[in-house]
Amino acid sequence: EAGVTQFPSHSVIEKGQTVTLRCDPISGHDNLYWYRRVMGKEIKFLLHFVKESKQDESGMPNNRFLAERTGGTYSTLKVQPAELEDSGVYFCASSQIRHFGYTFGSGTRLTVV
Amino acid sequence: GESVGLHLPTLSVQEGDNSIINCAYSNSASDYFIWYKQESGKGPQFIIDIRSNMDKRQGQRVTVLLNKTVKHLSLQIAATQPGDSAVYFCAEIDQTGANNLFFGTGTRLTVIP
């Protein structure tokens, strides 16, 4: 079984630019979650999709972040325009059952300079 | 919001010794707890979990202890090996509520050969 796949693994962009992160969950997993770890701090929840619907986006920092999951398969997280404080590692996870059995991807390390 | 914290950000142990990683949580409604291991360049990997109706659970070389009275969680690793070197996160969730998985800051475990 393929795991959760994230692209790119690393991204370095300038402040003000746009970056789009992608997550391919495990096939059949309706639940998809985005998390972020800012350097040295805890891993924080961003949002949760059930299929194509946003179940909970209470963790999204501001309106510069836009997450989509068209068709209920892969998801994208766009940051526009990127700011320095957006730097961190963005993790995606998926699960078959809500809030149980999470499988995480390897993450995308985003550096905004 | 809920707070999941760790007592020590770093821990160094001699190979073959036992390791104990501690975690405190503040949400008394949390009913499910998970320990994750994150190696460099990888996402969090599930180690062991425990439900709030239990106070101890054992896996292969790992044991999780839960003390609901003082809201404390610990991970014990027996006969620590170099491959155990990683950052360890505890996470909590209130599965009956609308919350998502909340992580602590993490403890970096270094195994000295």
PDB file of C-alpha atoms in Angstrom:
ATOM      1  CA  GLU A   1       0.000   0.000   0.000  1.00  0.00           C
ATOM      2  CA  ALA A   2       1.438   3.378  -0.992  1.00  0.00           C
ATOM      3  CA  GLY A   3       1.736   5.852   1.828  1.00  0.00           C
ATOM      4  CA  VAL A   4       0.877   9.529   1.976  1.00  0.00           C
ATOM      5  CA  THR A   5       2.922  11.405  -0.596  1.00  0.00           C
ATOM      6  CA  GLN A   6       3.810  15.065  -0.460  1.00  0.00           C
ATOM      7  CA  PHE A   7       5.420  17.295  -3.058  1.00  0.00           C
ATOM      8  CA  PRO A   8       7.739  19.017  -3.116  1.00  0.00           C
ATOM      9  CA  SER A   9       9.906  17.777  -0.293  1.00  0.00           C
ATOM     10  CA  HIS A  10      11.614  21.145  -0.075  1.00  0.00           C
ATOM     11  CA  SER A  11      10.733  24.599  -1.334  1.00  0.00           C
ATOM     12  CA  VAL A  12      12.640  27.838  -0.986  1.00  0.00           C
ATOM     13  CA  ILE A  13      10.805  30.944  -2.103  1.00  0.00           C
ATOM     14  CA  GLU A  14      11.103  34.657  -1.655  1.00  0.00           C
ATOM     15  CA  LYS A  15       8.785  36.646   0.528  1.00  0.00           C
ATOM     16  CA  GLY A  16       5.763  37.697  -1.489  1.00  0.00           C
ATOM     17  CA  GLN A  17       5.838  34.746  -3.847  1.00  0.00           C
ATOM     18  CA  THR A  18       3.266  31.987  -4.099  1.00  0.00           C
ATOM     19  CA  VAL A  19       3.836  28.351  -3.278  1.00  0.00           C
ATOM     20  CA  THR A  20       1.539  25.370  -3.695  1.00  0.00           C
ATOM     21  CA  LEU A  21       2.042  22.206  -1.708  1.00  0.00           C
ATOM     22  CA  ARG A  22       0.450  18.955  -2.713  1.00  0.00           C
ATOM     23  CA  CYS A  23      -0.630  15.919  -0.753  1.00  0.00           C
ATOM     24  CA  ASP A  24      -1.741  12.557  -2.135  1.00  0.00           C
ATOM     25  CA  PRO A  25      -3.430  10.589   0.626  1.00  0.00           C
ATOM     26  CA  ILE A  26      -3.668   6.838   0.871  1.00  0.00           C
ATOM     27  CA  SER A  27      -6.222   5.626  -1.624  1.00  0.00           C
ATOM     28  CA  GLY A  28      -9.636   5.260  -0.022  1.00  0.00           C
ATOM     29  CA  HIS A  29      -8.908   7.526   2.909  1.00  0.00           C
ATOM     30  CA  ASP A  30     -11.709  10.066   3.080  1.00  0.00           C
ATOM     31  CA  ASN A  31     -10.054  12.039   5.874  1.00  0.00           C
ATOM     32  CA  LEU A  32      -7.161  14.303   4.990  1.00  0.00           C
ATOM     33  CA  TYR A  33      -5.421  16.628   7.429  1.00  0.00           C
ATOM     34  CA  TRP A  34      -2.845  19.364   7.094  1.00  0.00           C
ATOM     35  CA  TYR A  35      -0.462  20.166   9.942  1.00  0.00           C
ATOM     36  CA  ARG A  36       2.475  22.507  10.267  1.00  0.00           C
ATOM     37  CA  ARG A  37       5.566  22.521  12.448  1.00  0.00           C
ATOM     38  CA  VAL A  38       7.324  25.813  12.845  1.00  0.00           C
ATOM     39  CA  MET A  39      10.951  25.464  13.926  1.00  0.00           C
ATOM     40  CA  GLY A  40      11.281  24.085  17.445  1.00  0.00           C
ATOM     41  CA  LYS A  41       7.584  24.237  18.174  1.00  0.00           C
ATOM     42  CA  GLU A  42       4.747  21.767  18.282  1.00  0.00           C
ATOM     43  CA  ILE A  43       3.036  20.318  15.269  1.00  0.00           C
ATOM     44  CA  LYS A  44      -0.122  22.377  14.830  1.00  0.00           C
ATOM     45  CA  PHE A  45      -3.353  21.455  13.146  1.00  0.00           C
ATOM     46  CA  LEU A  46      -4.339  23.502  10.097  1.00  0.00           C
ATOM     47  CA  LEU A  47      -7.399  21.844   8.638  1.00  0.00           C
ATOM     48  CA  HIS A  48      -9.302  18.641   8.031  1.00  0.00           C
ATOM     49  CA  PHE A  49     -11.082  17.478   4.886  1.00  0.00           C
ATOM     50  CA  VAL A  50     -13.678  14.764   4.683  1.00  0.00           C
ATOM     51  CA  LYS A  51     -13.675  13.866   1.030  1.00  0.00           C
ATOM     52  CA  GLU A  52     -13.838  17.230  -0.744  1.00  0.00           C
ATOM     53  CA  SER A  53     -15.463  19.119   2.115  1.00  0.00           C
ATOM     54  CA  LYS A  54     -13.631  21.175   4.700  1.00  0.00           C
ATOM     55  CA  GLN A  55     -14.685  19.682   7.995  1.00  0.00           C
ATOM     56  CA  ASP A  56     -12.602  21.970  10.170  1.00  0.00           C
ATOM     57  CA  GLU A  57     -10.322  24.794   9.089  1.00  0.00           C
ATOM     58  CA  SER A  58      -9.976  26.418  12.483  1.00  0.00           C
ATOM     59  CA  GLY A  59      -6.203  26.074  12.420  1.00  0.00           C
ATOM     60  CA  MET A  60      -5.590  28.025   9.228  1.00  0.00           C
ATOM     61  CA  PRO A  61      -3.467  31.020  10.225  1.00  0.00           C
ATOM     62  CA  ASN A  62      -4.969  33.615   7.893  1.00  0.00           C
ATOM     63  CA  ASN A  63      -6.476  34.168   4.482  1.00  0.00           C
ATOM     64  CA  ARG A  64      -3.105  33.845   2.754  1.00  0.00           C
ATOM     65  CA  PHE A  65      -3.567  30.099   3.098  1.00  0.00           C
ATOM     66  CA  LEU A  66      -5.970  28.285   0.793  1.00  0.00           C
ATOM     67  CA  ALA A  67      -6.538  24.548   0.866  1.00  0.00           C
ATOM     68  CA  GLU A  68      -8.486  22.580  -1.692  1.00  0.00           C
ATOM     69  CA  ARG A  69      -9.363  18.977  -2.287  1.00  0.00           C
ATOM     70  CA  THR A  70     -11.246  18.879  -5.544  1.00  0.00           C
ATOM     71  CA  GLY A  71     -12.778  15.493  -6.231  1.00  0.00           C
ATOM     72  CA  GLY A  72     -11.878  14.257  -2.795  1.00  0.00           C
ATOM     73  CA  THR A  73      -8.541  12.814  -3.839  1.00  0.00           C
ATOM     74  CA  TYR A  74      -5.362  14.837  -3.568  1.00  0.00           C
ATOM     75  CA  SER A  75      -5.198  18.146  -1.763  1.00  0.00           C
ATOM     76  CA  THR A  76      -3.280  21.348  -2.341  1.00  0.00           C
ATOM     77  CA  LEU A  77      -2.282  24.021   0.123  1.00  0.00           C
ATOM     78  CA  LYS A  78      -1.437  27.364  -1.425  1.00  0.00           C
ATOM     79  CA  VAL A  79       0.291  30.179   0.382  1.00  0.00           C
ATOM     80  CA  GLN A  80      -0.088  33.530  -1.320  1.00  0.00           C
ATOM     81  CA  PRO A  81       1.758  35.781  -0.703  1.00  0.00           C
ATOM     82  CA  ALA A  82       4.269  33.931   1.454  1.00  0.00           C
ATOM     83  CA  GLU A  83       5.708  35.628   4.526  1.00  0.00           C
ATOM     84  CA  LEU A  84       8.828  34.799   6.507  1.00  0.00           C
ATOM     85  CA  GLU A  85       6.813  33.327   9.397  1.00  0.00           C
ATOM     86  CA  ASP A  86       5.283  30.762   7.052  1.00  0.00           C
ATOM     87  CA  SER A  87       8.562  28.855   7.050  1.00  0.00           C
ATOM     88  CA  GLY A  88       8.287  25.408   8.550  1.00  0.00           C
ATOM     89  CA  VAL A  89       7.472  21.838   7.719  1.00  0.00           C
ATOM     90  CA  TYR A  90       4.004  21.162   6.396  1.00  0.00           C
ATOM     91  CA  PHE A  91       2.696  17.680   7.035  1.00  0.00           C
ATOM     92  CA  CYS A  92      -0.257  15.979   5.492  1.00  0.00           C
ATOM     93  CA  ALA A  93      -1.952  12.960   7.004  1.00  0.00           C
ATOM     94  CA  SER A  94      -4.842  10.772   6.002  1.00  0.00           C
ATOM     95  CA  SER A  95      -7.055   8.278   7.757  1.00  0.00           C
ATOM     96  CA  GLN A  96      -9.900   5.975   6.913  1.00  0.00           C
ATOM     97  CA  ILE A  97     -11.696   6.619  10.183  1.00  0.00           C
ATOM     98  CA  ARG A  98     -12.014  10.144  11.470  1.00  0.00           C
ATOM     99  CA  HIS A  99      -9.398  10.918  14.089  1.00  0.00           C
ATOM    100  CA  PHE A 100      -8.011   7.409  14.189  1.00  0.00           C
ATOM    101  CA  GLY A 101      -5.217   5.660  12.395  1.00  0.00           C
ATOM    102  CA  TYR A 102      -3.457   8.702  10.973  1.00  0.00           C
ATOM    103  CA  THR A 103      -0.708   8.096   8.427  1.00  0.00           C
ATOM    104  CA  PHE A 104       1.589  11.040   7.871  1.00  0.00           C
ATOM    105  CA  GLY A 105       3.523  12.027   4.800  1.00  0.00           C
ATOM    106  CA  SER A 106       7.187  13.004   4.946  1.00  0.00           C
ATOM    107  CA  GLY A 107       6.322  16.669   4.854  1.00  0.00           C
ATOM    108  CA  THR A 108       7.275  19.676   2.760  1.00  0.00           C
ATOM    109  CA  ARG A 109       9.954  21.893   4.229  1.00  0.00           C
ATOM    110  CA  LEU A 110       9.088  25.450   3.218  1.00  0.00           C
ATOM    111  CA  THR A 111      11.650  28.196   3.599  1.00  0.00           C
ATOM    112  CA  VAL A 112      10.632  31.759   2.899  1.00  0.00           C
ATOM    113  CA  VAL A 113      13.569  34.133   2.484  1.00  0.00           C
TER     114      VAL A 113
ATOM    115  CA  GLY B   1      -7.009  25.582  23.389  1.00  0.00           C
ATOM    116  CA  GLU B   2      -5.627  22.355  24.569  1.00  0.00           C
ATOM    117  CA  SER B   3      -2.030  22.181  25.595  1.00  0.00           C
ATOM    118  CA  VAL B   4       0.204  19.209  25.276  1.00  0.00           C
ATOM    119  CA  GLY B   5       3.660  19.837  26.587  1.00  0.00           C
ATOM    120  CA  LEU B   6       6.816  17.939  27.273  1.00  0.00           C
ATOM    121  CA  HIS B   7       8.961  18.273  30.382  1.00  0.00           C
ATOM    122  CA  LEU B   8      12.313  17.950  28.594  1.00  0.00           C
ATOM    123  CA  PRO B   9      13.128  19.074  25.083  1.00  0.00           C
ATOM    124  CA  THR B  10      16.216  16.815  24.821  1.00  0.00           C
ATOM    125  CA  LEU B  11      17.228  13.487  26.262  1.00  0.00           C
ATOM    126  CA  SER B  12      20.503  11.625  25.852  1.00  0.00           C
ATOM    127  CA  VAL B  13      20.829   8.001  26.856  1.00  0.00           C
ATOM    128  CA  GLN B  14      23.469   5.338  26.585  1.00  0.00           C
ATOM    129  CA  GLU B  15      22.789   2.512  24.171  1.00  0.00           C
ATOM    130  CA  GLY B  16      21.178  -0.362  26.018  1.00  0.00           C
ATOM    131  CA  ASP B  17      19.701   1.814  28.751  1.00  0.00           C
ATOM    132  CA  ASN B  18      16.000   2.461  29.136  1.00  0.00           C
ATOM    133  CA  SER B  19      14.525   5.784  28.059  1.00  0.00           C
ATOM    134  CA  ILE B  20      11.589   7.605  29.547  1.00  0.00           C
ATOM    135  CA  ILE B  21       9.955  10.484  27.715  1.00  0.00           C
ATOM    136  CA  ASN B  22       7.304  12.452  29.544  1.00  0.00           C
ATOM    137  CA  CYS B  23       4.355  14.474  28.410  1.00  0.00           C
ATOM    138  CA  ALA B  24       1.745  16.596  30.157  1.00  0.00           C
ATOM    139  CA  TYR B  25      -1.653  17.439  28.768  1.00  0.00           C
ATOM    140  CA  SER B  26      -4.321  19.824  29.936  1.00  0.00           C
ATOM    141  CA  ASN B  27      -7.563  18.723  28.304  1.00  0.00           C
ATOM    142  CA  SER B  28      -9.279  16.379  30.725  1.00  0.00           C
ATOM    143  CA  ALA B  29     -11.732  15.459  27.959  1.00  0.00           C
ATOM    144  CA  SER B  30      -8.990  13.861  25.857  1.00  0.00           C
ATOM    145  CA  ASP B  31      -9.709  10.175  25.540  1.00  0.00           C
ATOM    146  CA  TYR B  32      -7.090   8.943  23.131  1.00  0.00           C
ATOM    147  CA  PHE B  33      -3.335   9.456  23.206  1.00  0.00           C
ATOM    148  CA  ILE B  34      -0.654   8.591  20.702  1.00  0.00           C
ATOM    149  CA  TRP B  35       3.108   8.615  20.676  1.00  0.00           C
ATOM    150  CA  TYR B  36       4.827   9.412  17.397  1.00  0.00           C
ATOM    151  CA  LYS B  37       8.450   9.111  16.347  1.00  0.00           C
ATOM    152  CA  GLN B  38       9.835  11.503  13.795  1.00  0.00           C
ATOM    153  CA  GLU B  39      13.140  10.815  12.148  1.00  0.00           C
ATOM    154  CA  SER B  40      14.965  13.403  10.098  1.00  0.00           C
ATOM    155  CA  GLY B  41      13.326  13.908   6.706  1.00  0.00           C
ATOM    156  CA  LYS B  42      10.331  11.777   7.569  1.00  0.00           C
ATOM    157  CA  GLY B  43       6.862  12.404   8.880  1.00  0.00           C
ATOM    158  CA  PRO B  44       5.608  11.355  12.318  1.00  0.00           C
ATOM    159  CA  GLN B  45       5.351   7.598  12.593  1.00  0.00           C
ATOM    160  CA  PHE B  46       2.928   5.891  14.935  1.00  0.00           C
ATOM    161  CA  ILE B  47       4.578   4.088  17.838  1.00  0.00           C
ATOM    162  CA  ILE B  48       1.884   3.216  20.317  1.00  0.00           C
ATOM    163  CA  ASP B  49      -1.450   4.502  21.499  1.00  0.00           C
ATOM    164  CA  ILE B  50      -3.589   4.287  24.599  1.00  0.00           C
ATOM    165  CA  ARG B  51      -7.184   5.044  25.396  1.00  0.00           C
ATOM    166  CA  SER B  52      -8.250   6.864  28.527  1.00  0.00           C
ATOM    167  CA  ASN B  53      -9.844   3.753  30.013  1.00  0.00           C
ATOM    168  CA  MET B  54      -6.402   2.202  30.324  1.00  0.00           C
ATOM    169  CA  ASP B  55      -3.358   3.207  32.357  1.00  0.00           C
ATOM    170  CA  LYS B  56      -0.736   1.079  30.671  1.00  0.00           C
ATOM    171  CA  ARG B  57      -0.136  -0.459  27.306  1.00  0.00           C
ATOM    172  CA  GLN B  58       2.861  -2.391  26.072  1.00  0.00           C
ATOM    173  CA  GLY B  59       4.271  -2.873  22.640  1.00  0.00           C
ATOM    174  CA  GLN B  60       7.536  -4.219  21.358  1.00  0.00           C
ATOM    175  CA  ARG B  61      10.178  -2.558  23.566  1.00  0.00           C
ATOM    176  CA  VAL B  62       7.822   0.343  24.266  1.00  0.00           C
ATOM    177  CA  THR B  63       5.370   0.975  27.059  1.00  0.00           C
ATOM    178  CA  VAL B  64       2.995   3.881  27.427  1.00  0.00           C
ATOM    179  CA  LEU B  65       1.732   4.903  30.840  1.00  0.00           C
ATOM    180  CA  LEU B  66      -1.217   7.186  31.375  1.00  0.00           C
ATOM    181  CA  ASN B  67      -1.982   8.947  34.640  1.00  0.00           C
ATOM    182  CA  LYS B  68      -5.277  10.737  34.216  1.00  0.00           C
ATOM    183  CA  THR B  69      -5.219  12.130  37.729  1.00  0.00           C
ATOM    184  CA  VAL B  70      -2.254  14.354  36.976  1.00  0.00           C
ATOM    185  CA  LYS B  71      -2.775  14.404  33.189  1.00  0.00           C
ATOM    186  CA  HIS B  72       0.566  12.816  32.490  1.00  0.00           C
ATOM    187  CA  LEU B  73       1.688  10.485  29.752  1.00  0.00           C
ATOM    188  CA  SER B  74       5.014   8.742  29.411  1.00  0.00           C
ATOM    189  CA  LEU B  75       6.774   6.606  26.844  1.00  0.00           C
ATOM    190  CA  GLN B  76       9.269   4.057  28.015  1.00  0.00           C
ATOM    191  CA  ILE B  77      11.705   2.525  25.559  1.00  0.00           C
ATOM    192  CA  ALA B  78      13.543  -0.547  26.748  1.00  0.00           C
ATOM    193  CA  ALA B  79      17.130  -1.286  25.736  1.00  0.00           C
ATOM    194  CA  THR B  80      17.421   1.879  23.677  1.00  0.00           C
ATOM    195  CA  GLN B  81      19.176   1.445  20.335  1.00  0.00           C
ATOM    196  CA  PRO B  82      20.853   3.977  18.003  1.00  0.00           C
ATOM    197  CA  GLY B  83      17.902   3.607  15.653  1.00  0.00           C
ATOM    198  CA  ASP B  84      15.674   5.022  18.363  1.00  0.00           C
ATOM    199  CA  SER B  85      17.319   8.432  17.999  1.00  0.00           C
ATOM    200  CA  ALA B  86      14.573  10.770  16.809  1.00  0.00           C
ATOM    201  CA  VAL B  87      12.123  13.403  17.989  1.00  0.00           C
ATOM    202  CA  TYR B  88       9.225  11.939  19.932  1.00  0.00           C
ATOM    203  CA  PHE B  89       5.839  13.634  20.076  1.00  0.00           C
ATOM    204  CA  CYS B  90       2.889  12.874  22.233  1.00  0.00           C
ATOM    205  CA  ALA B  91      -0.510  13.741  20.846  1.00  0.00           C
ATOM    206  CA  GLU B  92      -3.963  13.827  22.335  1.00  0.00           C
ATOM    207  CA  ILE B  93      -7.456  13.947  21.004  1.00  0.00           C
ATOM    208  CA  ASP B  94     -10.976  14.135  22.276  1.00  0.00           C
ATOM    209  CA  GLN B  95     -12.555  11.689  19.848  1.00  0.00           C
ATOM    210  CA  THR B  96     -16.062  12.424  21.025  1.00  0.00           C
ATOM    211  CA  GLY B  97     -15.656  16.148  20.526  1.00  0.00           C
ATOM    212  CA  ALA B  98     -15.011  18.333  17.554  1.00  0.00           C
ATOM    213  CA  ASN B  99     -11.293  18.594  18.249  1.00  0.00           C
ATOM    214  CA  ASN B 100      -8.486  17.343  16.142  1.00  0.00           C
ATOM    215  CA  LEU B 101      -5.173  15.793  17.097  1.00  0.00           C
ATOM    216  CA  PHE B 102      -3.042  18.091  19.255  1.00  0.00           C
ATOM    217  CA  PHE B 103       0.700  17.615  19.485  1.00  0.00           C
ATOM    218  CA  GLY B 104       3.311  18.563  22.022  1.00  0.00           C
ATOM    219  CA  THR B 105       6.575  20.303  21.226  1.00  0.00           C
ATOM    220  CA  GLY B 106       8.562  17.102  21.006  1.00  0.00           C
ATOM    221  CA  THR B 107      11.558  15.596  22.771  1.00  0.00           C
ATOM    222  CA  ARG B 108      14.746  14.857  20.898  1.00  0.00           C
ATOM    223  CA  LEU B 109      16.166  11.528  21.976  1.00  0.00           C
ATOM    224  CA  THR B 110      19.848  10.936  21.274  1.00  0.00           C
ATOM    225  CA  VAL B 111      21.276   7.481  21.829  1.00  0.00           C
ATOM    226  CA  ILE B 112      24.967   7.410  22.594  1.00  0.00           C
ATOM    227  CA  PRO B 113      26.680   4.287  21.236  1.00  0.00           C
TER     228      PRO B 113
END
